[in-house]
PDB file of C-alpha atoms and ligand atoms in Angstrom:
ATOM      1  CA  MET A   1     -20.891   8.484  14.930  1.00  0.00           C
ATOM      2  CA  ASN A   2     -22.193   5.160  16.189  1.00  0.00           C
ATOM      3  CA  LYS A   3     -21.352   3.671  19.556  1.00  0.00           C
ATOM      4  CA  MET A   4     -18.180   1.608  19.598  1.00  0.00           C
ATOM      5  CA  SER A   5     -15.853  -0.003  22.078  1.00  0.00           C
ATOM      6  CA  LEU A   6     -13.494   2.305  23.958  1.00  0.00           C
ATOM      7  CA  VAL A   7     -10.386   0.880  22.231  1.00  0.00           C
ATOM      8  CA  VAL A   8     -11.880   1.416  18.786  1.00  0.00           C
ATOM      9  CA  TYR A   9     -12.823   4.966  19.808  1.00  0.00           C
ATOM     10  CA  LEU A  10      -9.257   5.631  20.949  1.00  0.00           C
ATOM     11  CA  ALA A  11      -7.720   4.024  17.876  1.00  0.00           C
ATOM     12  CA  ARG A  12      -9.948   6.066  15.562  1.00  0.00           C
ATOM     13  CA  ALA A  13      -8.831   9.177  17.396  1.00  0.00           C
ATOM     14  CA  GLY A  14      -5.295   8.316  16.327  1.00  0.00           C
ATOM     15  CA  VAL A  15      -4.079   7.461  19.827  1.00  0.00           C
ATOM     16  CA  GLY A  16      -2.438   4.218  18.687  1.00  0.00           C
ATOM     17  CA  SER A  17      -3.110   0.650  17.611  1.00  0.00           C
ATOM     18  CA  ARG A  18      -5.957  -1.216  19.249  1.00  0.00           C
ATOM     19  CA  ARG A  19      -3.446  -3.159  21.284  1.00  0.00           C
ATOM     20  CA  ALA A  20      -1.694   0.023  22.455  1.00  0.00           C
ATOM     21  CA  CYS A  21      -5.062   1.570  23.345  1.00  0.00           C
ATOM     22  CA  ASP A  22      -6.018  -1.568  25.249  1.00  0.00           C
ATOM     23  CA  GLU A  23      -2.879  -1.147  27.374  1.00  0.00           C
ATOM     24  CA  LEU A  24      -3.582   2.546  27.988  1.00  0.00           C
ATOM     25  CA  VAL A  25      -7.004   1.623  29.336  1.00  0.00           C
ATOM     26  CA  ARG A  26      -5.620  -1.152  31.532  1.00  0.00           C
ATOM     27  CA  ASP A  27      -2.945   1.268  32.803  1.00  0.00           C
ATOM     28  CA  ASN A  28      -5.701   3.580  34.124  1.00  0.00           C
ATOM     29  CA  ARG A  29      -4.701   6.392  31.778  1.00  0.00           C
ATOM     30  CA  VAL A  30      -8.092   6.758  30.093  1.00  0.00           C
ATOM     31  CA  THR A  31     -11.097   8.597  31.507  1.00  0.00           C
ATOM     32  CA  VAL A  32     -14.650   8.798  30.218  1.00  0.00           C
ATOM     33  CA  GLY A  33     -16.593  11.741  31.643  1.00  0.00           C
ATOM     34  CA  GLY A  34     -13.768  12.311  34.106  1.00  0.00           C
ATOM     35  CA  GLU A  35     -13.890   8.757  35.522  1.00  0.00           C
ATOM     36  CA  ILE A  36     -11.083   6.265  34.989  1.00  0.00           C
ATOM     37  CA  VAL A  37     -12.290   3.322  32.879  1.00  0.00           C
ATOM     38  CA  THR A  38     -10.444   0.013  33.039  1.00  0.00           C
ATOM     39  CA  PHE A  39     -12.657  -2.055  30.730  1.00  0.00           C
ATOM     40  CA  PRO A  40     -11.302  -1.650  27.152  1.00  0.00           C
ATOM     41  CA  ARG A  41     -14.545  -2.800  25.522  1.00  0.00           C
ATOM     42  CA  GLN A  42     -16.754  -0.279  27.310  1.00  0.00           C
ATOM     43  CA  GLU A  43     -19.329   1.138  24.904  1.00  0.00           C
ATOM     44  CA  THR A  44     -18.430   4.670  23.985  1.00  0.00           C
ATOM     45  CA  GLY A  45     -20.329   7.147  21.841  1.00  0.00           C
ATOM     46  CA  PRO A  46     -20.420  10.715  20.559  1.00  0.00           C
ATOM     47  CA  ASP A  47     -21.771  12.121  23.842  1.00  0.00           C
ATOM     48  CA  ASP A  48     -18.856  10.774  25.873  1.00  0.00           C
ATOM     49  CA  GLU A  49     -15.898  12.927  26.761  1.00  0.00           C
ATOM     50  CA  VAL A  50     -12.871  10.673  26.484  1.00  0.00           C
ATOM     51  CA  ALA A  51      -9.420  11.753  27.646  1.00  0.00           C
ATOM     52  CA  VAL A  52      -5.976  10.148  27.662  1.00  0.00           C
ATOM     53  CA  ASP A  53      -3.671  11.451  30.393  1.00  0.00           C
ATOM     54  CA  GLY A  54      -6.136  14.309  30.822  1.00  0.00           C
ATOM     55  CA  GLU A  55      -6.170  15.283  27.130  1.00  0.00           C
ATOM     56  CA  ILE A  56      -9.493  15.026  25.320  1.00  0.00           C
ATOM     57  CA  VAL A  57      -9.414  12.874  22.176  1.00  0.00           C
ATOM     58  CA  VAL A  58     -12.043  12.684  19.410  1.00  0.00           C
ATOM     59  CA  PRO A  59     -12.282  10.011  16.686  1.00  0.00           C
ATOM     60  CA  LYS A  60     -12.141  11.185  13.135  1.00  0.00           C
ATOM     61  CA  GLN A  61     -14.959  10.661  10.674  1.00  0.00           C
ATOM     62  CA  LEU A  62     -14.127   7.727   8.424  1.00  0.00           C
ATOM     63  CA  ARG A  63     -14.885   8.257   4.751  1.00  0.00           C
ATOM     64  CA  TYR A  64     -15.264   5.766   1.916  1.00  0.00           C
ATOM     65  CA  VAL A  65     -15.619   7.066  -1.626  1.00  0.00           C
ATOM     66  CA  LEU A  66     -15.952   5.056  -4.818  1.00  0.00           C
ATOM     67  CA  VAL A  67     -14.377   6.721  -7.870  1.00  0.00           C
ATOM     68  CA  ASN A  68     -14.665   5.674 -11.488  1.00  0.00           C
ATOM     69  CA  LYS A  69     -11.265   6.866 -12.629  1.00  0.00           C
ATOM     70  CA  PRO A  70     -10.892   8.345 -16.100  1.00  0.00           C
ATOM     71  CA  ARG A  71      -7.817   7.969 -18.272  1.00  0.00           C
ATOM     72  CA  GLY A  72      -4.969  10.304 -17.551  1.00  0.00           C
ATOM     73  CA  VAL A  73      -5.722  10.619 -13.834  1.00  0.00           C
ATOM     74  CA  ALA A  74      -3.035   9.124 -11.597  1.00  0.00           C
ATOM     75  CA  SER A  75      -4.359   6.841  -8.863  1.00  0.00           C
ATOM     76  CA  THR A  76      -1.892   8.310  -6.377  1.00  0.00           C
ATOM     77  CA  ARG A  77      -1.934  11.220  -3.959  1.00  0.00           C
ATOM     78  CA  SER A  78       0.705  13.075  -5.933  1.00  0.00           C
ATOM     79  CA  ASP A  79       2.355  12.525  -9.303  1.00  0.00           C
ATOM     80  CA  PRO A  80       4.500  15.121 -11.032  1.00  0.00           C
ATOM     81  CA  HIS A  81       3.951  13.363 -14.400  1.00  0.00           C
ATOM     82  CA  ALA A  82       0.147  13.404 -14.331  1.00  0.00           C
ATOM     83  CA  ASP A  83      -2.150  16.351 -15.010  1.00  0.00           C
ATOM     84  CA  ARG A  84      -4.468  15.246 -12.263  1.00  0.00           C
ATOM     85  CA  VAL A  85      -4.465  12.911  -9.275  1.00  0.00           C
ATOM     86  CA  ILE A  86      -7.435  10.874  -8.088  1.00  0.00           C
ATOM     87  CA  VAL A  87      -7.734  12.483  -4.655  1.00  0.00           C
ATOM     88  CA  ASP A  88      -8.539  15.771  -6.412  1.00  0.00           C
ATOM     89  CA  MET A  89     -11.622  14.177  -7.981  1.00  0.00           C
ATOM     90  CA  VAL A  90     -13.568  14.249  -4.705  1.00  0.00           C
ATOM     91  CA  PRO A  91     -14.316  17.095  -2.268  1.00  0.00           C
ATOM     92  CA  GLU A  92     -11.732  17.194   0.518  1.00  0.00           C
ATOM     93  CA  GLY A  93     -10.110  14.176  -1.102  1.00  0.00           C
ATOM     94  CA  ARG A  94      -6.605  15.108   0.042  1.00  0.00           C
ATOM     95  CA  THR A  95      -7.332  13.449   3.395  1.00  0.00           C
ATOM     96  CA  LEU A  96      -8.050  10.139   1.622  1.00  0.00           C
ATOM     97  CA  PHE A  97      -5.838   7.376   0.247  1.00  0.00           C
ATOM     98  CA  PRO A  98      -6.461   5.209  -2.825  1.00  0.00           C
ATOM     99  CA  VAL A  99      -6.931   1.496  -2.135  1.00  0.00           C
ATOM    100  CA  GLY A 100      -4.558   0.030  -4.700  1.00  0.00           C
ATOM    101  CA  ARG A 101      -3.602   1.384  -8.078  1.00  0.00           C
ATOM    102  CA  LEU A 102      -4.721   1.554 -11.669  1.00  0.00           C
ATOM    103  CA  ASP A 103      -2.422   2.511 -14.526  1.00  0.00           C
ATOM    104  CA  LEU A 104      -2.684   6.034 -15.886  1.00  0.00           C
ATOM    105  CA  ASP A 105      -4.460   4.768 -19.008  1.00  0.00           C
ATOM    106  CA  THR A 106      -6.782   2.351 -17.171  1.00  0.00           C
ATOM    107  CA  THR A 107     -10.292   3.477 -16.277  1.00  0.00           C
ATOM    108  CA  GLY A 108     -12.484   2.107 -13.527  1.00  0.00           C
ATOM    109  CA  LEU A 109     -13.185   1.642  -9.878  1.00  0.00           C
ATOM    110  CA  ILE A 110     -10.965   2.725  -7.023  1.00  0.00           C
ATOM    111  CA  VAL A 111     -11.988   3.166  -3.400  1.00  0.00           C
ATOM    112  CA  LEU A 112     -10.624   6.193  -1.555  1.00  0.00           C
ATOM    113  CA  THR A 113     -10.671   6.122   2.227  1.00  0.00           C
ATOM    114  CA  ASN A 114      -9.006   7.384   5.392  1.00  0.00           C
ATOM    115  CA  ASP A 115      -9.624   3.990   7.056  1.00  0.00           C
ATOM    116  CA  GLY A 116      -6.138   2.562   6.865  1.00  0.00           C
ATOM    117  CA  VAL A 117      -7.022  -0.749   8.476  1.00  0.00           C
ATOM    118  CA  LEU A 118      -9.705  -1.568   5.947  1.00  0.00           C
ATOM    119  CA  ALA A 119      -7.554  -0.280   3.086  1.00  0.00           C
ATOM    120  CA  ASN A 120      -4.670  -2.509   4.083  1.00  0.00           C
ATOM    121  CA  ARG A 121      -6.948  -5.508   4.425  1.00  0.00           C
ATOM    122  CA  LEU A 122      -8.389  -4.934   0.992  1.00  0.00           C
ATOM    123  CA  MET A 123      -4.905  -4.759  -0.508  1.00  0.00           C
ATOM    124  CA  HIS A 124      -3.461  -7.646   1.487  1.00  0.00           C
ATOM    125  CA  PRO A 125      -2.561 -10.579  -0.797  1.00  0.00           C
ATOM    126  CA  ARG A 126      -4.017 -13.081   1.667  1.00  0.00           C
ATOM    127  CA  TYR A 127      -7.364 -11.369   1.416  1.00  0.00           C
ATOM    128  CA  GLY A 128      -7.605 -11.829  -2.348  1.00  0.00           C
ATOM    129  CA  VAL A 129     -10.292  -9.303  -3.206  1.00  0.00           C
ATOM    130  CA  GLN A 130     -11.911 -10.098  -6.551  1.00  0.00           C
ATOM    131  CA  LYS A 131     -11.342  -7.522  -9.256  1.00  0.00           C
ATOM    132  CA  SER A 132     -13.015  -7.720 -12.653  1.00  0.00           C
ATOM    133  CA  TYR A 133     -11.591  -6.032 -15.701  1.00  0.00           C
ATOM    134  CA  VAL A 134     -12.863  -5.576 -19.226  1.00  0.00           C
ATOM    135  CA  ALA A 135     -10.063  -5.469 -21.778  1.00  0.00           C
ATOM    136  CA  ARG A 136     -10.231  -4.639 -25.451  1.00  0.00           C
ATOM    137  CA  VAL A 137      -7.350  -6.428 -27.129  1.00  0.00           C
ATOM    138  CA  ARG A 138      -5.959  -6.488 -30.623  1.00  0.00           C
ATOM    139  CA  GLY A 139      -6.138  -9.788 -32.476  1.00  0.00           C
ATOM    140  CA  LYS A 140      -7.905 -13.119 -32.325  1.00  0.00           C
ATOM    141  CA  VAL A 141      -8.457 -14.899 -29.032  1.00  0.00           C
ATOM    142  CA  SER A 142      -8.245 -18.660 -29.402  1.00  0.00           C
ATOM    143  CA  LYS A 143      -9.635 -21.328 -27.055  1.00  0.00           C
ATOM    144  CA  ARG A 144      -6.062 -22.243 -26.185  1.00  0.00           C
ATOM    145  CA  VAL A 145      -5.316 -18.654 -25.095  1.00  0.00           C
ATOM    146  CA  LEU A 146      -8.470 -18.555 -22.978  1.00  0.00           C
ATOM    147  CA  ALA A 147      -7.509 -21.842 -21.304  1.00  0.00           C
ATOM    148  CA  ALA A 148      -3.979 -20.578 -20.586  1.00  0.00           C
ATOM    149  CA  LEU A 149      -5.266 -17.354 -19.007  1.00  0.00           C
ATOM    150  CA  ARG A 150      -7.736 -19.334 -16.887  1.00  0.00           C
ATOM    151  CA  GLU A 151      -5.138 -21.791 -15.646  1.00  0.00           C
ATOM    152  CA  GLY A 152      -2.395 -19.262 -14.956  1.00  0.00           C
ATOM    153  CA  VAL A 153       0.413 -17.825 -17.028  1.00  0.00           C
ATOM    154  CA  GLU A 154       4.089 -17.460 -16.193  1.00  0.00           C
ATOM    155  CA  LEU A 155       5.119 -13.833 -15.586  1.00  0.00           C
ATOM    156  CA  GLU A 156       8.543 -12.582 -14.491  1.00  0.00           C
ATOM    157  CA  ASP A 157       7.241 -12.459 -10.896  1.00  0.00           C
ATOM    158  CA  GLY A 158       5.798 -15.973 -11.009  1.00  0.00           C
ATOM    159  CA  LEU A 159       2.796 -17.973 -12.139  1.00  0.00           C
ATOM    160  CA  THR A 160      -0.551 -16.195 -11.916  1.00  0.00           C
ATOM    161  CA  SER A 161      -3.378 -17.789  -9.939  1.00  0.00           C
ATOM    162  CA  PRO A 162      -6.358 -19.224 -11.793  1.00  0.00           C
ATOM    163  CA  ALA A 163      -8.559 -16.488 -13.254  1.00  0.00           C
ATOM    164  CA  GLU A 164     -12.092 -16.323 -14.576  1.00  0.00           C
ATOM    165  CA  VAL A 165     -11.922 -15.324 -18.225  1.00  0.00           C
ATOM    166  CA  ARG A 166     -14.788 -14.789 -20.661  1.00  0.00           C
ATOM    167  CA  LEU A 167     -14.605 -13.817 -24.293  1.00  0.00           C
ATOM    168  CA  GLN A 168     -17.353 -11.220 -24.677  1.00  0.00           C
ATOM    169  CA  LYS A 169     -16.861 -10.228 -28.276  1.00  0.00           C
ATOM    170  CA  GLN A 170     -14.630 -11.126 -31.204  1.00  0.00           C
ATOM    171  CA  SER A 171     -14.593  -8.975 -34.305  1.00  0.00           C
ATOM    172  CA  ALA A 172     -12.214  -8.923 -37.249  1.00  0.00           C
ATOM    173  CA  LYS A 173      -9.419  -7.004 -35.551  1.00  0.00           C
ATOM    174  CA  THR A 174     -10.225  -6.795 -31.851  1.00  0.00           C
ATOM    175  CA  ALA A 175     -11.744  -8.811 -29.031  1.00  0.00           C
ATOM    176  CA  VAL A 176     -13.272  -7.906 -25.691  1.00  0.00           C
ATOM    177  CA  LEU A 177     -12.436 -10.077 -22.680  1.00  0.00           C
ATOM    178  CA  GLU A 178     -13.646  -9.993 -19.110  1.00  0.00           C
ATOM    179  CA  LEU A 179     -11.082 -11.195 -16.579  1.00  0.00           C
ATOM    180  CA  THR A 180     -11.585 -11.655 -12.843  1.00  0.00           C
ATOM    181  CA  ILE A 181      -8.499 -12.045 -10.687  1.00  0.00           C
ATOM    182  CA  ARG A 182      -7.810 -12.172  -6.963  1.00  0.00           C
ATOM    183  CA  GLU A 183      -4.227 -10.977  -7.108  1.00  0.00           C
ATOM    184  CA  GLY A 184      -3.093  -7.393  -7.507  1.00  0.00           C
ATOM    185  CA  ARG A 185       0.337  -7.418  -9.060  1.00  0.00           C
ATOM    186  CA  LYS A 186       1.666  -4.427 -10.929  1.00  0.00           C
ATOM    187  CA  ARG A 187       0.084  -4.144 -14.410  1.00  0.00           C
ATOM    188  CA  GLN A 188      -1.086  -7.727 -14.008  1.00  0.00           C
ATOM    189  CA  ILE A 189      -3.814  -7.831 -16.632  1.00  0.00           C
ATOM    190  CA  LYS A 190      -1.690  -6.228 -19.341  1.00  0.00           C
ATOM    191  CA  ARG A 191       1.206  -8.547 -18.544  1.00  0.00           C
ATOM    192  CA  MET A 192      -1.051 -11.628 -18.508  1.00  0.00           C
ATOM    193  CA  LEU A 193      -2.467 -10.681 -21.876  1.00  0.00           C
ATOM    194  CA  ALA A 194       0.954  -9.809 -23.296  1.00  0.00           C
ATOM    195  CA  SER A 195       2.209 -13.239 -22.231  1.00  0.00           C
ATOM    196  CA  VAL A 196      -0.319 -14.849 -24.587  1.00  0.00           C
ATOM    197  CA  GLY A 197       0.439 -12.406 -27.389  1.00  0.00           C
ATOM    198  CA  LEU A 198      -2.403  -9.949 -26.881  1.00  0.00           C
ATOM    199  CA  SER A 199      -1.869  -6.206 -26.587  1.00  0.00           C
ATOM    200  CA  VAL A 200      -4.405  -4.174 -24.647  1.00  0.00           C
ATOM    201  CA  GLU A 201      -6.062  -1.197 -26.324  1.00  0.00           C
ATOM    202  CA  GLU A 202      -8.394  -0.328 -23.461  1.00  0.00           C
ATOM    203  CA  LEU A 203      -8.681  -1.557 -19.900  1.00  0.00           C
ATOM    204  CA  HIS A 204     -11.473  -0.841 -17.447  1.00  0.00           C
ATOM    205  CA  ARG A 205     -12.003  -2.158 -13.898  1.00  0.00           C
ATOM    206  CA  ARG A 206     -15.714  -2.736 -13.575  1.00  0.00           C
ATOM    207  CA  ARG A 207     -15.792  -4.504 -10.183  1.00  0.00           C
ATOM    208  CA  PHE A 208     -13.820  -4.187  -6.979  1.00  0.00           C
ATOM    209  CA  GLY A 209     -14.886  -6.794  -4.420  1.00  0.00           C
ATOM    210  CA  PRO A 210     -18.598  -6.311  -3.797  1.00  0.00           C
ATOM    211  CA  LEU A 211     -18.706  -2.981  -5.671  1.00  0.00           C
ATOM    212  CA  GLY A 212     -19.620  -2.534  -9.328  1.00  0.00           C
ATOM    213  CA  ASP A 213     -19.540   0.452 -11.664  1.00  0.00           C
ATOM    214  CA  LYS A 214     -23.246   0.333 -12.575  1.00  0.00           C
ATOM    215  CA  GLY A 215     -24.704   3.834 -12.454  1.00  0.00           C
ATOM    216  CA  LEU A 216     -21.321   5.465 -11.886  1.00  0.00           C
ATOM    217  CA  GLN A 217     -20.003   7.124 -15.043  1.00  0.00           C
ATOM    218  CA  VAL A 218     -16.298   7.306 -15.724  1.00  0.00           C
ATOM    219  CA  GLY A 219     -15.168  10.518 -14.011  1.00  0.00           C
ATOM    220  CA  ALA A 220     -17.864  10.338 -11.329  1.00  0.00           C
ATOM    221  CA  SER A 221     -17.562   9.471  -7.645  1.00  0.00           C
ATOM    222  CA  ARG A 222     -19.895   8.791  -4.734  1.00  0.00           C
ATOM    223  CA  GLU A 223     -19.743   8.084  -1.016  1.00  0.00           C
ATOM    224  CA  LEU A 224     -20.322   4.407  -0.177  1.00  0.00           C
ATOM    225  CA  SER A 225     -23.414   3.450   1.834  1.00  0.00           C
ATOM    226  CA  GLY A 226     -23.093   1.803   5.242  1.00  0.00           C
ATOM    227  CA  ASP A 227     -24.105  -1.527   3.700  1.00  0.00           C
ATOM    228  CA  GLU A 228     -21.412  -1.231   1.057  1.00  0.00           C
ATOM    229  CA  VAL A 229     -18.773  -0.447   3.683  1.00  0.00           C
ATOM    230  CA  ASP A 230     -19.973  -3.462   5.688  1.00  0.00           C
ATOM    231  CA  ALA A 231     -19.656  -5.621   2.580  1.00  0.00           C
ATOM    232  CA  LEU A 232     -16.090  -4.393   2.084  1.00  0.00           C
ATOM    233  CA  ARG A 233     -15.330  -5.061   5.746  1.00  0.00           C
ATOM    234  CA  ARG A 234     -16.726  -8.600   5.539  1.00  0.00           C
ATOM    235  CA  ALA A 235     -14.482  -9.168   2.578  1.00  0.00           C
ATOM    236  CA  GLY A 236     -11.486  -8.124   4.693  1.00  0.00           C
ATOM    237  CA  GLU A 237     -12.202 -10.287   7.707  1.00  0.00           C
ATOM    238  CA  GLY A 238      -9.884 -13.096   6.700  1.00  0.00           C
ATOM    239  CA  VAL A 239      -6.627 -11.253   7.350  1.00  0.00           C
ATOM    240  CA  ARG A 240      -7.359  -9.795  10.770  1.00  0.00           C
ATOM    241  CA  SER A 241      -4.615 -11.551  12.733  1.00  0.00           C
ATOM    242  CA  SER A 242      -1.545 -10.147  11.024  1.00  0.00           C
ATOM    243  CA  LEU A 243      -2.971  -6.654  10.895  1.00  0.00           C
ATOM    244  CA  ASP A 244      -4.124  -6.296  14.496  1.00  0.00           C
ATOM    245  CA  GLN A 245      -1.283  -3.918  15.227  1.00  0.00           C
ATOM    246  CA  GLU A 246      -2.472  -1.335  12.772  1.00  0.00           C
ATOM    247  CA  VAL A 247      -4.013   1.915  13.823  1.00  0.00           C
ATOM    248  CA  GLU A 248      -7.713   2.047  13.095  1.00  0.00           C
ATOM    249  CA  GLY A 249      -8.525   4.875  10.729  1.00  0.00           C
ATOM    250  CA  GLU A 250      -4.876   5.669  10.084  1.00  0.00           C
ATOM    251  CA  PRO A 251      -3.711   5.031   6.523  1.00  0.00           C
ATOM    252  CA  MET A 252      -0.573   2.928   6.539  1.00  0.00           C
ATOM    253  CA  ASN A 253       1.749   2.016   3.736  1.00  0.00           C
ATOM    254  CA  LEU A 254      -0.883   2.501   1.115  1.00  0.00           C
ATOM    255  CA  ALA A 255       1.645   3.425  -1.533  1.00  0.00           C
ATOM    256  CA  GLY A 256       1.808   0.821  -4.246  1.00  0.00           C
ATOM    257  CA  ASP A 257       3.622   0.760  -7.503  1.00  0.00           C
ATOM    258  CA  PRO A 258       4.065   3.969  -9.425  1.00  0.00           C
ATOM    259  CA  PRO A 259       1.582   4.500 -12.216  1.00  0.00           C
ATOM    260  CA  ALA A 260       2.721   2.850 -15.400  1.00  0.00           C
ATOM    261  CA  GLY A 261       1.998   2.718 -19.066  1.00  0.00           C
ATOM    262  CA  PRO A 262       1.519   5.354 -21.689  1.00  0.00           C
ATOM    263  CA  GLN A 263      -1.855   6.918 -22.162  1.00  0.00           C
ATOM    264  CA  ALA A 264      -3.989   4.965 -24.560  1.00  0.00           C
ATOM    265  CA  ALA A 265      -5.187   6.509 -27.762  1.00  0.00           C
ATOM    266  CA  ALA A 266      -8.161   8.812 -27.444  1.00  0.00           C
ATOM    267  CA  GLY A 267     -11.618   7.420 -28.096  1.00  0.00           C
ATOM    268  CA  ASP A 268     -14.520   5.826 -26.282  1.00  0.00           C
ATOM    269  CA  THR A 269     -13.670   3.998 -23.124  1.00  0.00           C
ATOM    270  CA  LEU A 270     -15.022   0.640 -22.026  1.00  0.00           C
ATOM    271  CA  GLY A 271     -16.373   2.214 -18.855  1.00  0.00           C
ATOM    272  CA  GLU A 272     -18.256   4.957 -20.637  1.00  0.00           C
ATOM    273  CA  ARG A 273     -20.064   2.259 -22.570  1.00  0.00           C
ATOM    274  CA  GLY A 274     -21.102   0.666 -19.320  1.00  0.00           C
ATOM    275  CA  GLY A 275     -18.164  -1.711 -19.135  1.00  0.00           C
ATOM    276  CA  LEU A 276     -19.289  -3.637 -22.222  1.00  0.00           C
TER     277      LEU A 276
HETATM  278  N1  URA B 301      -3.828  -4.592 -14.567  1.00  0.00           N
HETATM  279  C1  URA B 301      -3.185  -3.749 -15.402  1.00  0.00           C
HETATM  280  O1  URA B 301      -2.452  -4.200 -16.266  1.00  0.00           O
HETATM  281  N2  URA B 301      -3.359  -2.446 -15.250  1.00  0.00           N
HETATM  282  C2  URA B 301      -4.180  -1.893 -14.324  1.00  0.00           C
HETATM  283  O2  URA B 301      -4.323  -0.672 -14.249  1.00  0.00           O
HETATM  284  C3  URA B 301      -4.846  -2.781 -13.471  1.00  0.00           C
HETATM  285  C4  URA B 301      -4.662  -4.120 -13.602  1.00  0.00           C
END
């Protein structure tokens, strides 16, 4: 555990939001090494004994795991309709929460964490984390369709924001597209493609913000490095103000939409081929 300010230490121990912890300190209810501390930003580390109203509190270890989800695994903490849930793909994963959702039949990257503040920032619409998907679709993709997807298409929940769209491959019956979006609406890619007459055969998320799937096979997971967590944090800096009340390290309202969509037909996945 690195040194941190006293309020962050308290918040990570689950005492309350940073603001609430700030008040506790100013109300003389917090001691470090038995001495009352009134400066909320005092540097605090693993060797300090911190107590609130005489009760010792210890911050929890924050974890950040990147998973390359296979088909058929639900990206939720529990799902009676799925054989397996994503938190069971990593050791002691039941203490973690998925950042966002992928459909049951979608493969690709999902971050699991117990850092609720960062998770909420990454999912906040104002933050607009970039997500790149590779989709294998049935049919021919015309220039007009590409232009429509780039500009934005009308869905039942409104016009989509401009997207980056590249046609990677066109063969007789199928095409492979790469789409990068900043929104995160339910089944957005499939609905965008359906709106221009394309049905998705396979969908893989190859990038989530600064993280890519290179070197991480579908079905594999790994802990993120400190630099990667910093990169995720930097990406979440824009939405600080409205989320200041949240409890550091405490997952909050991470539940998204229920998993949707039937399982795709068996076969190779885009991710297993390196995201095409
Ligand atoms: N868009 C979809 O349609 N499905 C996903 O799983 C993710 C994005």
